CSV table of C-alpha atoms and ligand atoms in Angstrom, one decimal:
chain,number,residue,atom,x,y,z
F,933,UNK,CA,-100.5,-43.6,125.8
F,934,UNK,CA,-96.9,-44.2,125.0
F,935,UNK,CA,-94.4,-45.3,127.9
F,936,UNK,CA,-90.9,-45.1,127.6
F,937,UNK,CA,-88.7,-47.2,130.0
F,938,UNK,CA,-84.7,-46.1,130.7
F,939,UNK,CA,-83.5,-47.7,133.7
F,940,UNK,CA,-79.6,-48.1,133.8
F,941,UNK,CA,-78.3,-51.8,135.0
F,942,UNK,CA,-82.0,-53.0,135.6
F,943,UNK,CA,-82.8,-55.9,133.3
F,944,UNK,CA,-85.7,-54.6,131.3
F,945,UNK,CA,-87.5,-57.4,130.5
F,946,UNK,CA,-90.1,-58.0,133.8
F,947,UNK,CA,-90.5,-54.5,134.5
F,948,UNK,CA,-92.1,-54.0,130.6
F,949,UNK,CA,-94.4,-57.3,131.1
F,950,UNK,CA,-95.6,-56.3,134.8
F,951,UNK,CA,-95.9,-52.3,133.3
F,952,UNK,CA,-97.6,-53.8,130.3
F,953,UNK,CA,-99.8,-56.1,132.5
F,954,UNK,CA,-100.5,-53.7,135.1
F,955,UNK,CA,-101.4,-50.8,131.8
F,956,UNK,CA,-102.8,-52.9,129.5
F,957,UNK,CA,-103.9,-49.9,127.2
F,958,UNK,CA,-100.7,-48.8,127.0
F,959,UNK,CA,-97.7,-48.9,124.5
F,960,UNK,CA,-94.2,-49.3,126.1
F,961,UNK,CA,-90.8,-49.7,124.9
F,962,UNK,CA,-87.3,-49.7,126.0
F,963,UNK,CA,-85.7,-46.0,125.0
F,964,UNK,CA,-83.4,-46.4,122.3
F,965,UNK,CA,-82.0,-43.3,121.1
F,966,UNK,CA,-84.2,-41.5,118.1
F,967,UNK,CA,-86.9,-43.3,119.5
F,968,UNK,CA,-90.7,-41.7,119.0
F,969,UNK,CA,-91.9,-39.7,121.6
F,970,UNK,CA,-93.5,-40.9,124.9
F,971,UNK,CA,-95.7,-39.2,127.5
F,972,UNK,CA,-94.5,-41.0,130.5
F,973,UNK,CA,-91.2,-42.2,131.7
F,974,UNK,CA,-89.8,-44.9,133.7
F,975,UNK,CA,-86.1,-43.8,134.6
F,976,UNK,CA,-83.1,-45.0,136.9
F,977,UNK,CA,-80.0,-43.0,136.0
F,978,UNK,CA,-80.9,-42.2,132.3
F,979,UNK,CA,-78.1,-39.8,130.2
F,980,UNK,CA,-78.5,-36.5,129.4
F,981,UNK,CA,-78.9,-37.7,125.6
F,982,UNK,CA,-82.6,-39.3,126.5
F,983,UNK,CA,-84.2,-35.9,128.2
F,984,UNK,CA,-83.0,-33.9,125.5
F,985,UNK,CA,-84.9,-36.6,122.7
F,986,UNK,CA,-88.2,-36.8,125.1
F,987,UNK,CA,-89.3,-33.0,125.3
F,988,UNK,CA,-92.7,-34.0,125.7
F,989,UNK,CA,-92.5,-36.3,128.5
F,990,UNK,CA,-95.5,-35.5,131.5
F,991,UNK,CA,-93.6,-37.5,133.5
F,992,UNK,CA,-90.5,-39.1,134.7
F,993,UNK,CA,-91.0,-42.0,137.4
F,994,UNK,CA,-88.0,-42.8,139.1
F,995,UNK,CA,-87.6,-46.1,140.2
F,996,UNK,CA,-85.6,-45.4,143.7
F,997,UNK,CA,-86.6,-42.6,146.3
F,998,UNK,CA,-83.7,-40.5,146.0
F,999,UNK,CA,-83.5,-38.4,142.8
F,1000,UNK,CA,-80.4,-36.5,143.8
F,1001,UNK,CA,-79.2,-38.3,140.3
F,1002,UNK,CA,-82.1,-37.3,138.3
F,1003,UNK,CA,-82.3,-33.7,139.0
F,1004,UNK,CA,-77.9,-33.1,138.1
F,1005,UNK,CA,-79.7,-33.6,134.3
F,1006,UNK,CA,-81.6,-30.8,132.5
F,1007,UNK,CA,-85.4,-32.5,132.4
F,1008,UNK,CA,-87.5,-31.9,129.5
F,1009,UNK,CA,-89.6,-28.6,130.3
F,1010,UNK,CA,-92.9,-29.4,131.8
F,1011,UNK,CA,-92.3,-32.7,133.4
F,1012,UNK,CA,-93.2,-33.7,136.4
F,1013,UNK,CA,-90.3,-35.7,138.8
F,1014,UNK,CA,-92.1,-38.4,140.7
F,1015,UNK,CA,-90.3,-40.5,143.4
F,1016,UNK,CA,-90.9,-44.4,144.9
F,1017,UNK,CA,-93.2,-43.9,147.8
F,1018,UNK,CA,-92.4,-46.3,150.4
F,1019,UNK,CA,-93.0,-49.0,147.8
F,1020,UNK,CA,-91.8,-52.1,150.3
F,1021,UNK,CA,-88.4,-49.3,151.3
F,1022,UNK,CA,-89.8,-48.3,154.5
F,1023,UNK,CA,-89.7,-51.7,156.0
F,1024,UNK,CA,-86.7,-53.0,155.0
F,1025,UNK,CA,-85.2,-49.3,156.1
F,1026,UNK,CA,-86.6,-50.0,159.4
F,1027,UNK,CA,-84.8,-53.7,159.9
F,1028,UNK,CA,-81.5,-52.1,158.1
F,1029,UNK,CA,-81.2,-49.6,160.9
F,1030,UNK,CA,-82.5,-51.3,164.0
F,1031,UNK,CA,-80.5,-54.2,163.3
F,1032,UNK,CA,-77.3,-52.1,162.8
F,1033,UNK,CA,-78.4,-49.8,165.9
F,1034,UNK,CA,-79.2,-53.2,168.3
F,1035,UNK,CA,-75.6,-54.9,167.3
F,1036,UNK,CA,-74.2,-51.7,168.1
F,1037,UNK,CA,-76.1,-51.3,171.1
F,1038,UNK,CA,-76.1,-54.8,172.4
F,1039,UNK,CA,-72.3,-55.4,171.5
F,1040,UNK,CA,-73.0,-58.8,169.4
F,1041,UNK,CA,-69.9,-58.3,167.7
F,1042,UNK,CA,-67.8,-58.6,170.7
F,1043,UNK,CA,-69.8,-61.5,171.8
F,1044,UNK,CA,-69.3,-63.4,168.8
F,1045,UNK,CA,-65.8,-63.1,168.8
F,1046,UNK,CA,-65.4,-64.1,171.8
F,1047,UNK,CA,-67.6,-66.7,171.3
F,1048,UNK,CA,-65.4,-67.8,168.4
F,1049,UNK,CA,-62.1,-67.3,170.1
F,1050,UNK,CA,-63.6,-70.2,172.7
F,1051,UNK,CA,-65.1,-67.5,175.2
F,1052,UNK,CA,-68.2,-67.1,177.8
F,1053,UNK,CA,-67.8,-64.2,178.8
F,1054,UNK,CA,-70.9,-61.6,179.9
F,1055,UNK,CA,-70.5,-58.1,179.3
F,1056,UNK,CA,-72.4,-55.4,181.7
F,1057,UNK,CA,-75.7,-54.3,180.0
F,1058,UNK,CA,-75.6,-50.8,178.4
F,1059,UNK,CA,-78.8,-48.6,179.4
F,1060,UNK,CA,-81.0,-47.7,176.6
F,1061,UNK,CA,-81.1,-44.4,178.1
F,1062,UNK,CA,-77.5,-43.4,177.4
F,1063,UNK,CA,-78.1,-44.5,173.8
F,1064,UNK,CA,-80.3,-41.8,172.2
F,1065,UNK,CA,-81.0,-42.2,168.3
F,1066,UNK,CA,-81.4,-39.2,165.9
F,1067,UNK,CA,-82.7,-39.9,162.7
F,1068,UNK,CA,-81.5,-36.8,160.2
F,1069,UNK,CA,-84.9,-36.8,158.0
F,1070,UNK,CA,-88.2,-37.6,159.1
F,1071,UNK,CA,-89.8,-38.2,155.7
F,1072,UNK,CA,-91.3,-41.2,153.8
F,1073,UNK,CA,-88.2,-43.7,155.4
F,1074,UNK,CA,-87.0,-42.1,158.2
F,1075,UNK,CA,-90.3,-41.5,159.7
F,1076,UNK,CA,-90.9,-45.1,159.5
F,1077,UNK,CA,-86.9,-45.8,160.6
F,1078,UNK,CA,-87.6,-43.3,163.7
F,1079,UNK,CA,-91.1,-45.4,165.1
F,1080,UNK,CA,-89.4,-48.5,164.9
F,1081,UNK,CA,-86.1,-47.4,167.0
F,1082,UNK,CA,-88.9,-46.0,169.3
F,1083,UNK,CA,-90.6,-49.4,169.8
F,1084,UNK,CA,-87.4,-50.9,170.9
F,1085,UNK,CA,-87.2,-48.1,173.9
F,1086,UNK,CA,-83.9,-45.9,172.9
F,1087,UNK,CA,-85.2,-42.4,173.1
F,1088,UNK,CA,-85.3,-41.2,169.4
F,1089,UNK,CA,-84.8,-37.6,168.3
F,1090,UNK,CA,-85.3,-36.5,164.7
F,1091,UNK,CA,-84.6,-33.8,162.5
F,1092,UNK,CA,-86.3,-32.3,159.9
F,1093,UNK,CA,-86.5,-29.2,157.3
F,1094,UNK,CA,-90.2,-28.1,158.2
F,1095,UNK,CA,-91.1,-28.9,161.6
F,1096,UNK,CA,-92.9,-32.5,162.0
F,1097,UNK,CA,-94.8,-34.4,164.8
F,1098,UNK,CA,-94.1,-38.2,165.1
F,1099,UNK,CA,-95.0,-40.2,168.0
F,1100,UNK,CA,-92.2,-41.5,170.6
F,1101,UNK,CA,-89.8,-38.9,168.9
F,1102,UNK,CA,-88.3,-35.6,170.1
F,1103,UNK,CA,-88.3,-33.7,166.8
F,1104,UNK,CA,-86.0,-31.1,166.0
F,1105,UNK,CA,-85.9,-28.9,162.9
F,1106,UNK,CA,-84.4,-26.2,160.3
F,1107,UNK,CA,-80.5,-25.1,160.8
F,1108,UNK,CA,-81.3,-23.6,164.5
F,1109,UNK,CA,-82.6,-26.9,165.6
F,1110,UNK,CA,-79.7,-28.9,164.4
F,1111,UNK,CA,-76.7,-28.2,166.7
F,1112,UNK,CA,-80.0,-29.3,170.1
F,1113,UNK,CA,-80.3,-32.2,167.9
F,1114,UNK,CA,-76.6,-33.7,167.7
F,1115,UNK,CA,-76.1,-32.6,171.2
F,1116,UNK,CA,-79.0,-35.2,172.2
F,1117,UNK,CA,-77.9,-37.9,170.1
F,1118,UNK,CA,-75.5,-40.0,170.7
F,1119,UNK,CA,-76.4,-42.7,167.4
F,1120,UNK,CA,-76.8,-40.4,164.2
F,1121,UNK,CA,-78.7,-42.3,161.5
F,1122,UNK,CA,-78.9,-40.4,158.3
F,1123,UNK,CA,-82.1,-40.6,156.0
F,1124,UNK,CA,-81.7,-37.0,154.4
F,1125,UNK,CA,-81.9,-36.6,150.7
F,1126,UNK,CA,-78.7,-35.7,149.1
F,1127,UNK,CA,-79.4,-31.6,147.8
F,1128,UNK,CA,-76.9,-28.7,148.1
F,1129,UNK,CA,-77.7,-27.9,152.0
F,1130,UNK,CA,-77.0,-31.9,152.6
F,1131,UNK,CA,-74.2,-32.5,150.9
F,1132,UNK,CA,-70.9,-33.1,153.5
F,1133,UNK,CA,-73.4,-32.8,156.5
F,1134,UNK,CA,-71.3,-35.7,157.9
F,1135,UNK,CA,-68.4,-33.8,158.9
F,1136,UNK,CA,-65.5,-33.8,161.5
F,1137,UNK,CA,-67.5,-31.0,163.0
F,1138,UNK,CA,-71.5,-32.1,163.3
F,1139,UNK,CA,-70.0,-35.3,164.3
F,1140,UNK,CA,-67.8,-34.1,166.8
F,1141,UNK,CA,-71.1,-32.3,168.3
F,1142,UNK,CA,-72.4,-36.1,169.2
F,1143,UNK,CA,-72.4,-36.8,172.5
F,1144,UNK,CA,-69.5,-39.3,173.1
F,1145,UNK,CA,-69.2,-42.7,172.3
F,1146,UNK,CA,-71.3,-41.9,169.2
F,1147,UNK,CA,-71.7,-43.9,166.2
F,1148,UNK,CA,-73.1,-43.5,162.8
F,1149,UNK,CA,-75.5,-45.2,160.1
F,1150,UNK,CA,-75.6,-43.9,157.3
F,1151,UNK,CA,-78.7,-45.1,154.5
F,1152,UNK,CA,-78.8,-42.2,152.3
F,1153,UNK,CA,-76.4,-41.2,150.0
F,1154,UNK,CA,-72.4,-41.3,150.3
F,1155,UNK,CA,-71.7,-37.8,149.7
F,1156,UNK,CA,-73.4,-37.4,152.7
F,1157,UNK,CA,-70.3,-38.4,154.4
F,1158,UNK,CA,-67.0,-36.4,154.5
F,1159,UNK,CA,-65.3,-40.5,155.0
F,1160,UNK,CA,-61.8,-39.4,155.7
F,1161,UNK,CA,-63.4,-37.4,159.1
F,1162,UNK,CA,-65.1,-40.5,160.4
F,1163,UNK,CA,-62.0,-42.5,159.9
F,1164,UNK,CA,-59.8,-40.0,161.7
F,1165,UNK,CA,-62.7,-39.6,164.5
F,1166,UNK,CA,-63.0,-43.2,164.9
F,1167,UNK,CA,-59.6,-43.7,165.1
F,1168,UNK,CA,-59.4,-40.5,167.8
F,1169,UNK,CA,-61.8,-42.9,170.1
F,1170,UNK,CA,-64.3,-39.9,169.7
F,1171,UNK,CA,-67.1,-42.3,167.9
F,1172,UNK,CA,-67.4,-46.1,169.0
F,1173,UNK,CA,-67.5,-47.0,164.7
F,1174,UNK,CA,-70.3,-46.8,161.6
F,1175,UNK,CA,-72.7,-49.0,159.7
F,1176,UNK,CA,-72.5,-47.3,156.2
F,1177,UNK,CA,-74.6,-48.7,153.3
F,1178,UNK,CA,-73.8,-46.3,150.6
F,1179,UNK,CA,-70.6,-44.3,149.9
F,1180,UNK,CA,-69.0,-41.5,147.9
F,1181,UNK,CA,-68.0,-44.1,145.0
F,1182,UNK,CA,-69.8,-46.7,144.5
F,1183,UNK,CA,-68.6,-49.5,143.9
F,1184,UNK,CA,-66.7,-48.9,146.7
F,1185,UNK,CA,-63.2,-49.9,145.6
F,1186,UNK,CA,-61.9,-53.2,146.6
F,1187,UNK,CA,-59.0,-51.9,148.2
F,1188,UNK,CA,-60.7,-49.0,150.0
F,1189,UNK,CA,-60.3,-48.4,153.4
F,1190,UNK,CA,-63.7,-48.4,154.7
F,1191,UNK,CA,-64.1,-51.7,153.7
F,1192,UNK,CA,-61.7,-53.2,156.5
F,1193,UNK,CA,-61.6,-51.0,159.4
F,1194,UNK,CA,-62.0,-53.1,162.2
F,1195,UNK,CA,-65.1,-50.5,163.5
F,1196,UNK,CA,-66.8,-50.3,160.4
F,1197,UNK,CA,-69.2,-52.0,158.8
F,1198,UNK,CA,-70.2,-51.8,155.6
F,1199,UNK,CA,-72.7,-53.2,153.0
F,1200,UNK,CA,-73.5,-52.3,149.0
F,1201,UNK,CA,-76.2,-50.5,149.1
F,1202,UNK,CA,-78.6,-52.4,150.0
F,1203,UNK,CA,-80.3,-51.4,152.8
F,1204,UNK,CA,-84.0,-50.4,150.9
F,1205,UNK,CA,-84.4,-52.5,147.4
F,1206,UNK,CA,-86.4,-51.3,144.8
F,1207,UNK,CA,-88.9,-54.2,145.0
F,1208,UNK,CA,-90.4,-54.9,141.2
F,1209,UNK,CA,-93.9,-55.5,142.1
F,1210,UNK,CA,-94.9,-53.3,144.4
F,1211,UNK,CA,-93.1,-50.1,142.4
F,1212,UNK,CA,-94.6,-51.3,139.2
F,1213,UNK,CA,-98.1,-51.2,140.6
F,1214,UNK,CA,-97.5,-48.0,142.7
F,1215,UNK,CA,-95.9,-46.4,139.4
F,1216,UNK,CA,-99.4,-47.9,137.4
F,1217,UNK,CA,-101.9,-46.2,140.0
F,1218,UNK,CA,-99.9,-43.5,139.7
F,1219,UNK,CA,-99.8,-43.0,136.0
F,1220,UNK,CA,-104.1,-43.8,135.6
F,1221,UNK,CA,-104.4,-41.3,138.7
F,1222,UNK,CA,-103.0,-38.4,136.5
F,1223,UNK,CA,-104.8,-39.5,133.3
F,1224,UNK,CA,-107.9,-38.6,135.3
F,1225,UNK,CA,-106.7,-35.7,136.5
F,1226,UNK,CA,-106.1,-36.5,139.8
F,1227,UNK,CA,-103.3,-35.4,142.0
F,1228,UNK,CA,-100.5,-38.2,143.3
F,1229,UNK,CA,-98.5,-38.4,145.8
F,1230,UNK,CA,-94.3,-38.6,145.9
F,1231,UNK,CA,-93.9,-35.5,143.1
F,1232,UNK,CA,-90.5,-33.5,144.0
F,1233,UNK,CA,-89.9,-30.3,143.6
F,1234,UNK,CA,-86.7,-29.4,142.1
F,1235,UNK,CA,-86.4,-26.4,143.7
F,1236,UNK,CA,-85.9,-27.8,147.1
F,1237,UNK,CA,-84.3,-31.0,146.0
F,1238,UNK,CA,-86.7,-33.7,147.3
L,223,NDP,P1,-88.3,-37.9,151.8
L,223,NDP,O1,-88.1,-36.9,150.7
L,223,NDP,O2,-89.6,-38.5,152.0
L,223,NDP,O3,-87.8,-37.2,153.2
L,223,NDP,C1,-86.7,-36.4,153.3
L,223,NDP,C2,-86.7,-35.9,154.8
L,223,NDP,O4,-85.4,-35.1,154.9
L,223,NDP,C3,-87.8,-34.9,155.1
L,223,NDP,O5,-88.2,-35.1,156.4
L,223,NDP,C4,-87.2,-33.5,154.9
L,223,NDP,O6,-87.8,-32.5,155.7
L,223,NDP,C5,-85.8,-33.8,155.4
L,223,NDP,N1,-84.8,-32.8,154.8
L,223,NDP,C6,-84.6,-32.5,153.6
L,223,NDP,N2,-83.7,-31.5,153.5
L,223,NDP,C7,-83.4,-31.1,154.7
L,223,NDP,C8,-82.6,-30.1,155.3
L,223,NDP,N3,-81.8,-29.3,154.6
L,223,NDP,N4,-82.5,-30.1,156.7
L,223,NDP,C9,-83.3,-30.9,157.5
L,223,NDP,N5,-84.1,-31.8,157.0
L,223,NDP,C10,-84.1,-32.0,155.6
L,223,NDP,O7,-87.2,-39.0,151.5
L,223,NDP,P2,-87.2,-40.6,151.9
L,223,NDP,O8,-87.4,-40.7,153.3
L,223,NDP,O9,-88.1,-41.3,151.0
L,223,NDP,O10,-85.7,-41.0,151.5
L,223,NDP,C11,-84.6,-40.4,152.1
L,223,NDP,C12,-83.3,-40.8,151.3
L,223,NDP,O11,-83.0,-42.1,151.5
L,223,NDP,C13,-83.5,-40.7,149.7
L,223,NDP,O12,-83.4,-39.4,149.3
L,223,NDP,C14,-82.3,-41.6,149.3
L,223,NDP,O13,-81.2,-40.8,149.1
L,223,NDP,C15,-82.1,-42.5,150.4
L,223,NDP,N6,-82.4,-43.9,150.1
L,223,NDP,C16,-81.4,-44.8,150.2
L,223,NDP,C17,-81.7,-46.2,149.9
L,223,NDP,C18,-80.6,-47.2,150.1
L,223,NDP,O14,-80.8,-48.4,149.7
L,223,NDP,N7,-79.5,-46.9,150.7
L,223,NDP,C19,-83.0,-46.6,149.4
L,223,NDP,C20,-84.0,-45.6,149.4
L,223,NDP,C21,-83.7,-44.3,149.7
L,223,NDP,P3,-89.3,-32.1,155.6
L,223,NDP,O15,-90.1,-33.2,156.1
L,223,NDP,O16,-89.4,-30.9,156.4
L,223,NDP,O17,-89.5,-31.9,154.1
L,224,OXD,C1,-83.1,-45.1,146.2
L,224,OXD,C2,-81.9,-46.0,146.3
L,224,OXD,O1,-82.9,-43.9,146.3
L,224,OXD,O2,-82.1,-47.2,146.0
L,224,OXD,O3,-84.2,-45.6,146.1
L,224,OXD,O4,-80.9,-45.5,146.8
């Protein structure tokens, strides 16, 4: 079995000894291009030039959940498109968000300023109740993102293509479930994966439709977010400010204005890592699983766009 590995700014070295390791029978190589055919693929962000060389490929493993990047190529005929299944993402998702949802919620910024400027000061608690969570996409993440935000009491609504069932949440789904769903939230937290019905979902109008005093955490993908509308609705005193991890260009340019607005907060996308070890041997079970025949989970279909 050959394995051929394309990952774009991923060092390739430990990932080919813990494949190798992990798939002992195996050949694997870093893709160069002209290289010999392969059967299976391990791909972040590969060009256009390496799926038009590897025709034959069964299948492409992509080494992130979202694979809104993958499927803008044309994949070799045939293959199958399999995502990251949790693979150590669902619990760093989860801290990402509650932490950015509690510091909203709790006001820690304006403590710690004040603390800083030489304050005591106590602030009136907030009630949990007037702080309802809705998690757009109740999948492998947001699922996992929604339970934990239950645990910490808000009342948690989500929001999903197909309808779903997930204990402690108030699930909403499809296009007619979506204006009930911003109506009862006044925290949007986006876990949604970036496809043609997604794309711009963000915008002056669904986020006006948040109940007021609304903020926004964005985890999924920055075209997501229509970022000039949540500046201008911030600035309008319509929504109390955002925690955003990912962005429509990335880098995000060092002069850009997301990055100092007083009410935003922002990090590189970093909320979920692609942890080595635990993709690797996912990615490995995976791979013997549909040697035997045997059907795995995390395969997209294109069509849909997840
Ligand atoms: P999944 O594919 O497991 O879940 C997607 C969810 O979105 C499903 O519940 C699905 O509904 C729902 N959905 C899709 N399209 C629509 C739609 N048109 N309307 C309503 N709901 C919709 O994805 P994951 O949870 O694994 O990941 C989500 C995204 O998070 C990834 O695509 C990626 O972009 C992003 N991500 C970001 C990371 C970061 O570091 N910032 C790290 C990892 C992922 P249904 O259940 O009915 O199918
Ligand atoms: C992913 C990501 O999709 O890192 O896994 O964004």
């Amino acid at each position: 079995m050959n394995i051929t590995f394309c990952c774009t700014n991923t060092k390739a070295e430990p990932w080919l000894q813990g494949l190798q390791a992990a798939l002992p029978g195996a050949h694997i190589t870093v893709w160069q291009p002209g290289a010999p055919p392969a059967d299976f693929a391990v791909v972040w962000a590969p060009p256009q030039q390496f799926m038009d060389e590897q025709a034959g490929i069964q299948a492409l493993f992509n080494i992130g959940a979202g694979v809104d990047a993958l499927l803008a190529l044309r994949l070799p005929p045939g293959a199958q498109v399999v995502r990251l299944d949790d693979a150590g993402m669902a619990v760093q998702m989860a801290e990402y968000v509650c932490h950015a949802v509690v510091r909203h919620f709790r006001e820690f910024e304006a403590y710690e300023a004040d603390m800083r400027a030489g304050g005591w000061a106590y602030r009136r608690p907030r009630l949990r109740s007037d702080f309802s969570v809705g998690v757009m996409g109740l999948g492998v993440l947001g699922e996992r993102v929604a339970k934990a935000l239950a645990h910490f009491e808000f009342p948690v609504n989500g929001w999903s293509r197909s309808p779903k069932a997930v204990e402690g949440v108030r699930a909403f789904h499809g296009a007619a479930g979506f204006d009930g769903f911003l109506a009862a939230s006044r925290v949007l937290v986006n876990l949604l994966p970036l496809t043609p019905d997604t794309q711009d979902i963000m915008n002056r109008d669904t986020l006006s439709r948040l109940q007021p005093g609304g903020y926004v955490v964005n985890v999924a993908r920055g075209a997501h977010l229509v970022e000039d509308d949540l500046i201008a609705l911030i600035d309008a005193g319509h929504l109390a400010g955002a925690t955003l991890d990912v962005f429509r260009t990335e880098p995000l340019p060092a002069d850009h204005p997301l990055r100092t607005h007083p009410r935003i907060t922002t990090t590189p996308h970093t909320s979920a890592r692609t942890l080595r070890e635990e993709s690797i041997a996912q990615i490995a079970r995976k791979i013997a699983a549909m040697q035997r025949g045997e059907p795995v989970a995390g395969i997209v279909d294109p069509r849909r766009g997840y």
